[in-house]
Every structure is written in structure tokens, then in C-alpha cells.
Short mmCIF file of C-alpha atoms and ligand atoms in Angstrom, two decimals:
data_model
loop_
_atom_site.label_atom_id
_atom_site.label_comp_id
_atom_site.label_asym_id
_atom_site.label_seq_id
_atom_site.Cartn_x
_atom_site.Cartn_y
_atom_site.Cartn_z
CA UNK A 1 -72.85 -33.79 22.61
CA UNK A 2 -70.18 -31.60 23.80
CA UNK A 3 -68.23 -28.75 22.47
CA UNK A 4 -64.89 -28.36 20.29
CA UNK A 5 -63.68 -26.21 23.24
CA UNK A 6 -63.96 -28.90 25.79
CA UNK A 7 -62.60 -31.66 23.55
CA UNK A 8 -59.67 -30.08 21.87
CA UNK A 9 -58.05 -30.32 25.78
CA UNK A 10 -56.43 -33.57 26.84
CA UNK A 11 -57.70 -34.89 30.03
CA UNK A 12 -54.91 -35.20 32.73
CA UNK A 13 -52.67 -38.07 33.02
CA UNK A 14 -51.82 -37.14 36.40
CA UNK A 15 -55.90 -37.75 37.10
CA UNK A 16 -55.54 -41.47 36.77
CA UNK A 17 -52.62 -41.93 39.00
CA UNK A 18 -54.16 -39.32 41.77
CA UNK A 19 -57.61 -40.89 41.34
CA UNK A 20 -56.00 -44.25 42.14
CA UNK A 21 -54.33 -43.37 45.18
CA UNK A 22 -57.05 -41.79 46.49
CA UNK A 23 -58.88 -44.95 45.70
CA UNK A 24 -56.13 -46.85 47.26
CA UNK A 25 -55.90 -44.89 50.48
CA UNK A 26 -60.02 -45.08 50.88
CA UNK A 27 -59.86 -48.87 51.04
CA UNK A 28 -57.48 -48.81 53.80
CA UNK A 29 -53.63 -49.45 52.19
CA UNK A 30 -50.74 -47.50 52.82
CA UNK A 31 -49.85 -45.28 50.19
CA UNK A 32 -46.64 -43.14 51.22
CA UNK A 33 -47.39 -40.21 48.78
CA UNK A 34 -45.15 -37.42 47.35
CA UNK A 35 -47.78 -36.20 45.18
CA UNK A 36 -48.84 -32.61 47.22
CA UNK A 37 -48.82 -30.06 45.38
CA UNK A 38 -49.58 -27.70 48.42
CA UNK A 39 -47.54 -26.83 51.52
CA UNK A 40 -48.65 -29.23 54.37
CA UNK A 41 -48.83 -26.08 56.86
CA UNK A 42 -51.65 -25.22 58.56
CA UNK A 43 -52.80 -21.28 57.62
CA UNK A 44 -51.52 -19.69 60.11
CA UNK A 45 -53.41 -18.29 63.24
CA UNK A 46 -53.71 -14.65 62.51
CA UNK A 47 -54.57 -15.62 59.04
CA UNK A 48 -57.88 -17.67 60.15
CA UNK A 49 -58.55 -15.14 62.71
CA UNK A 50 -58.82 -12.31 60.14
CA UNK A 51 -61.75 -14.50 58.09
CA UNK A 52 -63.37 -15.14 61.20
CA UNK A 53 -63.88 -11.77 62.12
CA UNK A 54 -65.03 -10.95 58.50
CA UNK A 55 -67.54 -13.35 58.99
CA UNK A 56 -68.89 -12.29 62.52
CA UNK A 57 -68.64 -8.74 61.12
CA UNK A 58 -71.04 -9.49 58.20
CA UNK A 59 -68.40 -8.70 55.53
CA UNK A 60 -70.16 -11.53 53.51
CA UNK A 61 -71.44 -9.94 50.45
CA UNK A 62 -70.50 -8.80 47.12
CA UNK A 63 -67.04 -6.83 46.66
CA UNK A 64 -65.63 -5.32 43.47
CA UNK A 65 -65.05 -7.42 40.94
CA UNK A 66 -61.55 -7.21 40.58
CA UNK A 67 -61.06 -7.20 44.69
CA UNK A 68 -61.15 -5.15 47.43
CA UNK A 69 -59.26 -1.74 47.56
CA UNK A 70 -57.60 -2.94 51.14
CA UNK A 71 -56.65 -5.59 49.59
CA UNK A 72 -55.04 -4.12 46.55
CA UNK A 73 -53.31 -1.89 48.50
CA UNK A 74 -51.71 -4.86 50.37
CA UNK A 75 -50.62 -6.45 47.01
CA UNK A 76 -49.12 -3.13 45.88
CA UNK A 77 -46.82 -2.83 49.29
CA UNK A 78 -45.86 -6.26 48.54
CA UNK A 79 -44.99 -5.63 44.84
CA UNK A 80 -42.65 -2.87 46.11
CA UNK A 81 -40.70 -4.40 49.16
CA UNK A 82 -40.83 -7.99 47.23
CA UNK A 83 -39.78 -6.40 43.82
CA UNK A 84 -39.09 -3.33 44.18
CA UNK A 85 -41.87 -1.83 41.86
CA UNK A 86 -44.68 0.23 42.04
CA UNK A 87 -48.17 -0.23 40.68
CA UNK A 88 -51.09 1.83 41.03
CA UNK A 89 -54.68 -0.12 41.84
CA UNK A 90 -55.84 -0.05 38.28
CA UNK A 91 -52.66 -2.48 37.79
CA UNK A 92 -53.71 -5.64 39.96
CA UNK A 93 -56.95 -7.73 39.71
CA UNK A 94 -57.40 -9.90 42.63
CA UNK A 95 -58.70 -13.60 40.92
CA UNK A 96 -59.66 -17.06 42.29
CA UNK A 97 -56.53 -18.18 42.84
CA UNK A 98 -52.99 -17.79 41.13
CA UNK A 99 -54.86 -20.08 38.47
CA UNK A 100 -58.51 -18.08 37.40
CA UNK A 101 -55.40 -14.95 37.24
CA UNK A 102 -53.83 -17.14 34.46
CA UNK A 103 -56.96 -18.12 32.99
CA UNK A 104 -58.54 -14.76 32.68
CA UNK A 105 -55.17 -13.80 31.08
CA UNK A 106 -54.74 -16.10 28.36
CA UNK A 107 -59.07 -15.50 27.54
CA UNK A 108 -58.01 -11.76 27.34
CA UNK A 109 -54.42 -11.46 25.12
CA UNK A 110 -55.22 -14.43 23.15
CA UNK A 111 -56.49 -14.66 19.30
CA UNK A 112 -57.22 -17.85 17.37
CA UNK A 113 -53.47 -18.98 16.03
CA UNK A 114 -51.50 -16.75 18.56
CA UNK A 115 -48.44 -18.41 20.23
CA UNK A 116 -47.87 -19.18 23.54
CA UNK A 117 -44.00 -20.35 24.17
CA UNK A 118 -44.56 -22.69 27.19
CA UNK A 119 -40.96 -24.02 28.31
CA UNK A 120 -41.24 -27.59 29.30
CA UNK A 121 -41.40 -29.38 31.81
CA UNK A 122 -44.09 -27.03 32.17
CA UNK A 123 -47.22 -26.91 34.90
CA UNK A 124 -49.59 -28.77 33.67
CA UNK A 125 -52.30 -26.12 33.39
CA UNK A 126 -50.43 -23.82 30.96
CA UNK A 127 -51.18 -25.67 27.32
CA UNK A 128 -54.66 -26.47 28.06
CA UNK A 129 -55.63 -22.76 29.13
CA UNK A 130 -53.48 -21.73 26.30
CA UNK A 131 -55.67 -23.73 24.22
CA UNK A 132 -59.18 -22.84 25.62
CA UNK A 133 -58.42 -19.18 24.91
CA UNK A 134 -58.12 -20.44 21.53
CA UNK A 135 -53.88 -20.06 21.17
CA UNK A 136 -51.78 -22.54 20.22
CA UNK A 137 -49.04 -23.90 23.28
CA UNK A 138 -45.56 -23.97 21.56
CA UNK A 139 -43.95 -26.13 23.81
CA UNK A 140 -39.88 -25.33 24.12
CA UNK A 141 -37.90 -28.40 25.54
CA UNK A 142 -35.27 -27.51 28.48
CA UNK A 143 -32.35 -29.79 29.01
CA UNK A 144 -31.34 -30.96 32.84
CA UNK A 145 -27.98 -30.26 32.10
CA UNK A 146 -28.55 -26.06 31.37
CA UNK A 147 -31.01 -26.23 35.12
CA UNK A 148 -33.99 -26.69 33.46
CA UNK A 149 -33.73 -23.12 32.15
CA UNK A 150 -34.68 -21.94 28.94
CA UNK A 151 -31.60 -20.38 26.65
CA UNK A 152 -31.82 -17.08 24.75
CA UNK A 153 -30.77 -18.40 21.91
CA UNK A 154 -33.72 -21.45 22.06
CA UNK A 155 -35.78 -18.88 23.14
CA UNK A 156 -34.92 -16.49 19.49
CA UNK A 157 -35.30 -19.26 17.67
CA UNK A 158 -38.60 -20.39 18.59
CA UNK A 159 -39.95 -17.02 18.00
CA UNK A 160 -42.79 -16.37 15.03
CA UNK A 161 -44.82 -14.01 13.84
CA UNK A 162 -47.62 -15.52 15.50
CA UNK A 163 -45.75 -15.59 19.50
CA UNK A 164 -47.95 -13.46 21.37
CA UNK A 165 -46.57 -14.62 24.72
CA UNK A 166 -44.19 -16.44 26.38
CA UNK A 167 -44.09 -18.04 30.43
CA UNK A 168 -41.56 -17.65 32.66
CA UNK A 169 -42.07 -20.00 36.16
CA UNK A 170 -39.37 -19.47 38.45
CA UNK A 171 -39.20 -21.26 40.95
CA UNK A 172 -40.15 -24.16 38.37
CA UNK A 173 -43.25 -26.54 39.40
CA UNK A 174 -42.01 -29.47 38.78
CA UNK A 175 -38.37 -29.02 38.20
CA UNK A 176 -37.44 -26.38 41.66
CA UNK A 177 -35.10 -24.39 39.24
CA UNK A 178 -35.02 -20.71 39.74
CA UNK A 179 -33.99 -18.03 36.90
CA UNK A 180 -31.22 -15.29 38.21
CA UNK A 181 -31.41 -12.03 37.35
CA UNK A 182 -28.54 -12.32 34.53
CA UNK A 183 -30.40 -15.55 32.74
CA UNK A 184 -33.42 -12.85 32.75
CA UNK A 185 -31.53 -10.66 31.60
CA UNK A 186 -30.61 -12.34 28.57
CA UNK A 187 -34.11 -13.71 27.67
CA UNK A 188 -35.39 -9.84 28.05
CA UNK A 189 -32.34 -9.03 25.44
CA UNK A 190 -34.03 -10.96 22.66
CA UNK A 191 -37.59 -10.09 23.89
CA UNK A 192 -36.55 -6.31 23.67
CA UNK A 193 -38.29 -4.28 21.32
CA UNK A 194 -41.28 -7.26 20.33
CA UNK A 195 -44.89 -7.47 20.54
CA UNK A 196 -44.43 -9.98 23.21
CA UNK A 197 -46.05 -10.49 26.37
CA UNK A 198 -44.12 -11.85 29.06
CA UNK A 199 -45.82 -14.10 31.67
CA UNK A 200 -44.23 -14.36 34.62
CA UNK A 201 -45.67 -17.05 37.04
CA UNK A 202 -43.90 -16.48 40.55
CA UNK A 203 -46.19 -18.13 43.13
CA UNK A 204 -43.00 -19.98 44.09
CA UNK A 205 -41.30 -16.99 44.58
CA UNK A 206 -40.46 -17.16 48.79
CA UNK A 207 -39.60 -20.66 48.52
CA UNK A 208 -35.61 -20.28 47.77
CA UNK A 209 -33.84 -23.79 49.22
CA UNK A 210 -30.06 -22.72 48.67
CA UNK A 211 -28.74 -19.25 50.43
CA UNK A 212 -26.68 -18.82 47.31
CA UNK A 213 -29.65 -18.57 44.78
CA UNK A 214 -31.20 -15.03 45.04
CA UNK A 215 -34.92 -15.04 43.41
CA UNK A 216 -35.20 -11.83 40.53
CA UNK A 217 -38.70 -10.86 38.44
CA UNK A 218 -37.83 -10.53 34.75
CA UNK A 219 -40.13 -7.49 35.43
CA UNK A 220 -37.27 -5.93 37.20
CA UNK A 221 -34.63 -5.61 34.36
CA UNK A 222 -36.00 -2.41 32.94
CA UNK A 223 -39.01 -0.02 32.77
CA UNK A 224 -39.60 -1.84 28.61
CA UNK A 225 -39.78 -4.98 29.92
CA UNK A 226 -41.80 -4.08 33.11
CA UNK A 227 -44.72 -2.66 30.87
CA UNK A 228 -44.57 -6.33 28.89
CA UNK A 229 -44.41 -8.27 32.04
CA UNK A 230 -47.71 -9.52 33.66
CA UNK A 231 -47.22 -10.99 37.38
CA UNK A 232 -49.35 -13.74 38.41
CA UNK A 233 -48.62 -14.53 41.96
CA UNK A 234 -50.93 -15.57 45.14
CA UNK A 235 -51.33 -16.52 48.02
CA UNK A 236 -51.81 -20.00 48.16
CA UNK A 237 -47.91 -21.69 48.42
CA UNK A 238 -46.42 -18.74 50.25
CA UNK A 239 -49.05 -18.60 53.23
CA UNK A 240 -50.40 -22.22 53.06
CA UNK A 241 -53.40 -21.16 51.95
CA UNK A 242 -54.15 -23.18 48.43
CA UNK A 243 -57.89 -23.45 49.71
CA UNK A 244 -58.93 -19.95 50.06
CA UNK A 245 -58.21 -19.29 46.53
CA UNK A 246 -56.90 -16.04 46.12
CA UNK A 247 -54.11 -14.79 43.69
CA UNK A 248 -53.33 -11.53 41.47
CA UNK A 249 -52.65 -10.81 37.99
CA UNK A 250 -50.33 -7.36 38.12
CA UNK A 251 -49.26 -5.30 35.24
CA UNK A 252 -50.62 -3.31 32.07
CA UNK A 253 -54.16 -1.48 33.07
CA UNK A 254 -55.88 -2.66 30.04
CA UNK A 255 -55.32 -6.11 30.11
CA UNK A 256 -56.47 -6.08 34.20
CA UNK A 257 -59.32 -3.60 33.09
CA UNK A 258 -60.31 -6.55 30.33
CA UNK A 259 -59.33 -9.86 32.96
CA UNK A 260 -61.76 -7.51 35.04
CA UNK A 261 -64.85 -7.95 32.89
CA UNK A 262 -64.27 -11.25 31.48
CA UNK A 263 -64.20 -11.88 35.32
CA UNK A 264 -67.43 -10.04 35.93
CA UNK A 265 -69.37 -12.13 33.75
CA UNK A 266 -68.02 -15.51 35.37
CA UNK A 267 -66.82 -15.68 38.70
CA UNK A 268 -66.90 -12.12 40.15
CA UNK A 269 -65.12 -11.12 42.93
CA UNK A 270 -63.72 -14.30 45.35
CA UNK A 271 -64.72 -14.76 48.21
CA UNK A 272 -65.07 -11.89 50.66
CA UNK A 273 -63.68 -13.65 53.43
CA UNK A 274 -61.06 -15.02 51.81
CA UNK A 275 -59.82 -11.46 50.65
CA UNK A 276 -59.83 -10.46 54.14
CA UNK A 277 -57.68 -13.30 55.27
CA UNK A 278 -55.47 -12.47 52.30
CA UNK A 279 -54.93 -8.65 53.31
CA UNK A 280 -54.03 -10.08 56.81
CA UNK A 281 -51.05 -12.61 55.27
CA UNK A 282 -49.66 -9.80 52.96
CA UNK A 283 -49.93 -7.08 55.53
CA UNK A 284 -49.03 -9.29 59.08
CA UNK A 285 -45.80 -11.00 60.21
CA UNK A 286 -43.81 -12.80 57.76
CA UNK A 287 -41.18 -14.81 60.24
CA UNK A 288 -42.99 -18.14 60.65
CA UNK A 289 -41.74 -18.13 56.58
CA UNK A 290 -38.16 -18.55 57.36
CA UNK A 291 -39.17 -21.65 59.86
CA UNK A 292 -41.04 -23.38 56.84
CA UNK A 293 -38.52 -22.83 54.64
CA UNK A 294 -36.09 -24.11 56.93
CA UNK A 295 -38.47 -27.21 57.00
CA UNK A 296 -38.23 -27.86 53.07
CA UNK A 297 -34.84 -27.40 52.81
CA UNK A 298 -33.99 -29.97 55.16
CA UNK A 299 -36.58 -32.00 53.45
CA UNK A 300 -34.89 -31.80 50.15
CA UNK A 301 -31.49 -32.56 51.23
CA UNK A 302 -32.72 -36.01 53.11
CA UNK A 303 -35.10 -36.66 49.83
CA UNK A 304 -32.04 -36.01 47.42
CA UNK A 305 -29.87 -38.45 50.05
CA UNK A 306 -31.86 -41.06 49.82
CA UNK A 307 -32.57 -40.72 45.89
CA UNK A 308 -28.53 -41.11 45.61
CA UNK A 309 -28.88 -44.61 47.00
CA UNK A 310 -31.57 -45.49 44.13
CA UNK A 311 -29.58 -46.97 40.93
CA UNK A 312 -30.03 -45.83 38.17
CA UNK A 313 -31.30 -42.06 39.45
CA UNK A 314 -29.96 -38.53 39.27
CA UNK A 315 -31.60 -35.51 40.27
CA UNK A 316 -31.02 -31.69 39.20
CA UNK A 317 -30.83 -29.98 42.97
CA UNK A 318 -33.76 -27.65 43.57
CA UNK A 319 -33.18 -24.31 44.22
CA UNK A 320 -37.00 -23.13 44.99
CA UNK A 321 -40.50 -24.24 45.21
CA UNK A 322 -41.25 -28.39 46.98
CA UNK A 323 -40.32 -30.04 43.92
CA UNK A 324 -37.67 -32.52 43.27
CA UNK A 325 -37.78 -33.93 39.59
CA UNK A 326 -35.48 -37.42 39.32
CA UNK A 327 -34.42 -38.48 35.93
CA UNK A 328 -35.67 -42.29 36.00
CA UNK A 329 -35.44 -42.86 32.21
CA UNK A 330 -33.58 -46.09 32.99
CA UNK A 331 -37.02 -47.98 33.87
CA UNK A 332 -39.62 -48.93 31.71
CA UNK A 333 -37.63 -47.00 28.79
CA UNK A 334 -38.79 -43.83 29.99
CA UNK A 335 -42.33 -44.23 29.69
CA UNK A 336 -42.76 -41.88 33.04
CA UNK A 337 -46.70 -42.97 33.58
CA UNK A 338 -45.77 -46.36 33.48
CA UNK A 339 -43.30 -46.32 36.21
CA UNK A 340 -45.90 -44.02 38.38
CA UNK A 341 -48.10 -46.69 37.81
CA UNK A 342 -45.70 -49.46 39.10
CA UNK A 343 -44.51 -47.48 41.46
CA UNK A 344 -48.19 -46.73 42.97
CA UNK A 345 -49.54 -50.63 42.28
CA UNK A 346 -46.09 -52.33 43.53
CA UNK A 347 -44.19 -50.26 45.83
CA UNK A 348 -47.26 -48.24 47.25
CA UNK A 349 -46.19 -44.79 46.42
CA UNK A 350 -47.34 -42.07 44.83
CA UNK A 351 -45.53 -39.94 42.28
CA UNK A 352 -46.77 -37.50 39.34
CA UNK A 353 -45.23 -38.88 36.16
CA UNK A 354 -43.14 -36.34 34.28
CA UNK A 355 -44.72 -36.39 31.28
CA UNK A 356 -47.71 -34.60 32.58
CA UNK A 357 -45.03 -31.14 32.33
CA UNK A 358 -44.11 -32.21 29.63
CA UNK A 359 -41.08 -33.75 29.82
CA UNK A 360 -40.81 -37.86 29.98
CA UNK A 361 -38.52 -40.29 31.74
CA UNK A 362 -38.59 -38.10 34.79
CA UNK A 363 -41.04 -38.30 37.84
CA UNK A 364 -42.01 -35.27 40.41
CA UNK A 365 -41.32 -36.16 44.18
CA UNK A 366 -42.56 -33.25 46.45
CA UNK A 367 -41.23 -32.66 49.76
CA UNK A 368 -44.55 -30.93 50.63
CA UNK A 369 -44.91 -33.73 53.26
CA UNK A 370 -43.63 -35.33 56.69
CA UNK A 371 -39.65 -36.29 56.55
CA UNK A 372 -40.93 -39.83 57.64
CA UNK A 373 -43.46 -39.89 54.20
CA UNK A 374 -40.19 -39.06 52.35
CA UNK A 375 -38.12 -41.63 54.39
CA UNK A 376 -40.88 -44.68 53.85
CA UNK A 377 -41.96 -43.21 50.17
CA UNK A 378 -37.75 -43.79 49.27
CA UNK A 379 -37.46 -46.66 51.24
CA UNK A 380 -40.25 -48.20 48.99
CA UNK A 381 -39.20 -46.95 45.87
CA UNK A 382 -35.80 -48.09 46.46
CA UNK A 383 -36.51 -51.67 47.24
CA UNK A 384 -38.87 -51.79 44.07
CA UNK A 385 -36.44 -50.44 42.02
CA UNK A 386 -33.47 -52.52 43.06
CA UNK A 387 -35.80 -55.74 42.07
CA UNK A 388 -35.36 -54.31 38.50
CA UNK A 389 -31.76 -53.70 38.08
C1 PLP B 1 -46.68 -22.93 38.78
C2 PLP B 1 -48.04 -22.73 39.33
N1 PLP B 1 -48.73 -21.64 38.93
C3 PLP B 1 -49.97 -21.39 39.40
C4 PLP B 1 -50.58 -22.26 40.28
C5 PLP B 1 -51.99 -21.96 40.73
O1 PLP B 1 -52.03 -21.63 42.08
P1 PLP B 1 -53.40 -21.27 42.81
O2 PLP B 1 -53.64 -22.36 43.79
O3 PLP B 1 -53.13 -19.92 43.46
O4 PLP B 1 -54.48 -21.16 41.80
C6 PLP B 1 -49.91 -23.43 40.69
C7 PLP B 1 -50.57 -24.41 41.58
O5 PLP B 1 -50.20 -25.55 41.69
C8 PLP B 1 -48.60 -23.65 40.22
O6 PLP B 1 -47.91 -24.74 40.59
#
């Protein structure tokens, strides 16, 4: 009844689990839930006020496809004072989200057979987009113990004919580790001179947790490697604003003149309003950013507190994004879905099992919630866990 396309992706283990607690919550029990994958912010005010007068102004129709030129403009201020780069507007397509940006990417650079080197623990969309574009995911482990990051020399020797493309997420959903500008560095080394594009997912990118770590594009390390790089970045974490669903592919004026059609014969342009509102979070004030950054970092220093009173844990300190990932290979042998599901049925909390990036016998915790969720969610998981030991 249905297509190859459809059925060559694996559905979501993650769905079960989330499914569940949603179930669980519905019939009334108390499910302390690290599961967000969103900033628990409200939009701020200026931001809503902006759609509202969109609305009451009748900017409610059609735009360009690829966005508005306001707001392209906006995106191309913010690409120089947050990178340091120019663009022009034929460089930037304005998508449904960080995650149609992605999609319309892979649909447009991709070939039957082409590689895709996703390094894992990976977001879980990557490998099944790769795949509906027809590629083939080649799926690169990372080790705790180098941050999570991805070495040059695993990088060169994962490399084929066939590698079209290769994602770099930084700061990491799940894992919170963040590339500096010398690890880019030496991944752009062995990328020099190849038929490579370079995907560089950085919707994370204002969410840095330690003053130390200082966040760097791999588009930044030279005018070769700028031309390879495609930016996919948005909206969504940095403002709060994962509902409006706007985000930006930037980078070579083909491949955005290509994502632009493949997106006028799906989607077209998003939302009108929501473009509006978007100008008026790139282009307004950015302090409140500092407070809710303040906010998660104190967040992630209770949640890794209270993780090192949990035997049999350890956690790689995030340096960016909401994310902590635990090693918990200790339980249930490492079968990560199986201690979600324990964790959810017995102790009444909700985690996303880490083989769902990719990567087993480690769970994602986000701190995208209230320090008392955090507090009750450990207290839980640490009283479940001890009966196990
Ligand atoms: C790493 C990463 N990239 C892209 C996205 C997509 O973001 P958006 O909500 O803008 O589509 C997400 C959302 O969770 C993400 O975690």
C-alpha cells in the first residue's frame, strides 16, 4: 500500500516513550519530564507584538517563496555581527523551520548512493532525511572521552568516493558539546580541496554554558571552506520560538536557488506572520538572551550535581545547547530504551533514550525545564536506580 520512500525510514523510538508520557500525563500521574526539546521561555513581548501587527495590518498573504526581502536582510546583518560574514540575498532561503532548511537541502545535493557522514550521537532527523533524499547516512561513532567531537583523522578515514556531505552540529543536540575554532580547523584541513559539502547545523549556536568555550562556524576558517559550507540556523531555540517555524539555509546561490523551487512546489513561503515576528527577533534587543542563558547554566550545574549522587553515572559537561547526555550503560546492559522505559513506568520520568542519536547506553536529560522538574525528575531517578545497585 505504501511507498519504498516511506518504508525504507525507521519510525522513531523516541515516539513510543513520548507517546507514553503524554498518555501518562493525560490520565492524571505525575510525570517529572526532561524530555523538551524546546526552551520553556515564553516568545518574548516585542516578538508577539510584531505578528500581531502583521496580522491587523493584513500582511496575511502570499510572500516570496524563499522569504521576505526584510527579512533576508535581517538574516544577512546577523550572519555578519554573529559570524563575521557577508552574504548577499540570493545566499539565504528562509524555510519552515531550521528542519524544512535541512530537508530541502539534502532533496537538492543528494543522488541515489551519495554519502552523508552523520557523526553520532546524532539528531535524530539527520539519517532519515538523508535517506528520503535517496543518500545513504554513514554514521561516524564519537567517543565521550574526545567531547563527543569528531577527529580528523576518523573523519579522513571515513571518507569515499561516494561522501557528498558531511554534518557538523555544534552545540551538539543531544550531547551539549561545542567544536572550537582549532578542532574546525583541523576537520576543514582534510576537507580542503574535496567535492564535499559541509553542513553546518548551528541552531544551538547562542546557547554557550561555560565562559571559557567560545562558539566558531567552520564557515569562518577560510573563503574555500566558506563556499562549501551551508548554514542552517533559525529561530526557534535562540528566541523561544520552536512554534512559529522559521529557519534559514545560507550559503552557495545555486543550491538556495534549487532549495527555492523544490520549496515552491511544496510548502512555499512560511507563514507571513511568522516572518514578520522573525525580522523583529533578529533585528530587536538581544539582552533578555544573557538572562536565559544565565537560567540554563545554573540549570546544568544543579542537574550535573545531582547526577553525581546517582551510582553508577558520569556525564560529559555541556558546553552549549539544554542537553545533558549521562552515560548509564551500567543498567539494563546498555539497552538505553529499556531503561527510558523503566525509568518512565517505575520512577515516573521521562527521558529520550540515547540510542535514538545514535549512540546506546546513554540517555538525554534536558534542562529545558523548571529547576524543581530537574530536582524531582533526579530525585526519582535516583531512588529507582539505587533499588538496582
Ligand atoms: C540539532 C537540531 N537541528 C535542527 C533542528 C530543527 O529546528 P526547527 O525547530 O527550527 O525546525 C533541531 C530541533 O530540535 C535540532 O535539535
Amino acid at each position: 500500500m505504501l511507498a519504498d520512500r516511506i518504508k525504507s525510514i525507521p519510525s522513531s523510538p523516541t515516539l513510543s516513550i513520548t507517546a507514553k508520557a503524554k498518555a501518562m500525563k493525560a490520565a492524571g500521574i505525575d510525570v517529572a519530564s526532561l524530555a523538551a526539546g524546546e526552551p520553556d521561555f515564553d516568545t518574548p513581548e516585542h516578538i508577539k507584538e510584531a505578528a500581531i501587527k502583521a496580522v491587523k495590518e493584513g500582511f496575511t498573504k502570499y510572500t516570496p517563496v524563499g522569504g521576505i526581502l526584510e527579512l533576508k536582510e535581517a538574516v544577512i546583518n546577523f550572519m555578519e555581527l554573529e559570524y563575521g560574514l557577508k552574504y548577499d540575498p540570493e545566499e539565504v532561503l528562509v524555510a519552515c523551520g531550521g528542519k524544512q532548511a535541512l530537508y530541502n537541502l539534502f532533496q537538492v545535493i543528494l543522488n541515489p548512493g551519495d554519502g552523508v557522514i552523520i557523526p553520532a550521537p546524532y539528531w535524530v532527523s539527520y539519517p532519515p532525511m538523508v535517506l528520503l533524499a535517496g543518500g545513504k547516512p554513514v554514521i561516524v561513532q564519537t567517543d565521550e572521552k574526545d567531547g563527543f567531537k569528531l577527529k580528523p583523522e576518523t573523519l579522513k578515514s571515513h571518507l569515499s568516493p561516494w561522501t557528498k556531505a558531511i554534518i557538523i552540529n555544534s552545540p551538539s543536540n543531544p550531547t551539549g558539546s561545542v567544536y572550537t575554532k582549532k578542532d574546525l580547523e583541523a576537520l576543514a584541513e582534510v576537507l580542503a580541496g574535496k567535492n564535499i559539502w559541509i553542513i553546518s547545523d548551528d541552531v544551538y549556536h547562542k546557547i554557550i554554558l561555560k565562559d571559557e568555550v567560545c562558539w566558531a562556524s567552520i564557515a569562518t576558517v577560510s573563503p574555500e571552506i566558506k563556499e562549501k559550507t551551508l548554514i542552517v540556523n533559525a529561530v526557534s531555540k535562540t528566541y523561544s520560538m520552536t512554534g512559529w517555524r522559521i529557519g534559514f539555509l545560507i550559503g552557495n546561490k545555486e543550491i538556495i536557488k534549487a532549495a527555492t523551487k523544490l520549496q515552491s512546489q511544496s510548502t512555499s513561503n512560511p507563514s507571513s506572520i511568522a516572518q514578520k515576528a522573525a525580522v523583529a527577533a533578529l533585528n530587536g534587543p538581544q539582552d533578555f538572551l544573557t538572562t536565559w542563558v544565565d537560567v540554563f547554566k545554573k540549570r546544568a550545574q544543579r542537574l550535573l550535581g545531582l547526577l553525581k549522587e546517582v551510582p553508577g553515572v558520569s556525564c560529559f559537561e555541556p558546553e552549549g545547547a539544554f542537553y545533558a547526555f549521562p552515560c548509564m550503560k551500567k543498567y539494563f546492559n546498555g539497552d538505553s530504551l529499556k531503561l527510558a522505559e523503566y525509568l518512565l513506568e517505575e520512577a515516573k520520568v521521562a527521558v529520550v533514550p540515547g540510542i535514538a542519536f545514535g549512540q546506546d547506553g546513554f540517555v538525554r536529560l534536558s534542562f529545558a525545564t523548571s529547576l524543581a522538574t530537574i530536582e524531582e525528575a533526579l530525585k526519582r531517578m535516583k531512588t529507582f536506580l539505587e533499588m538496582l545497585t
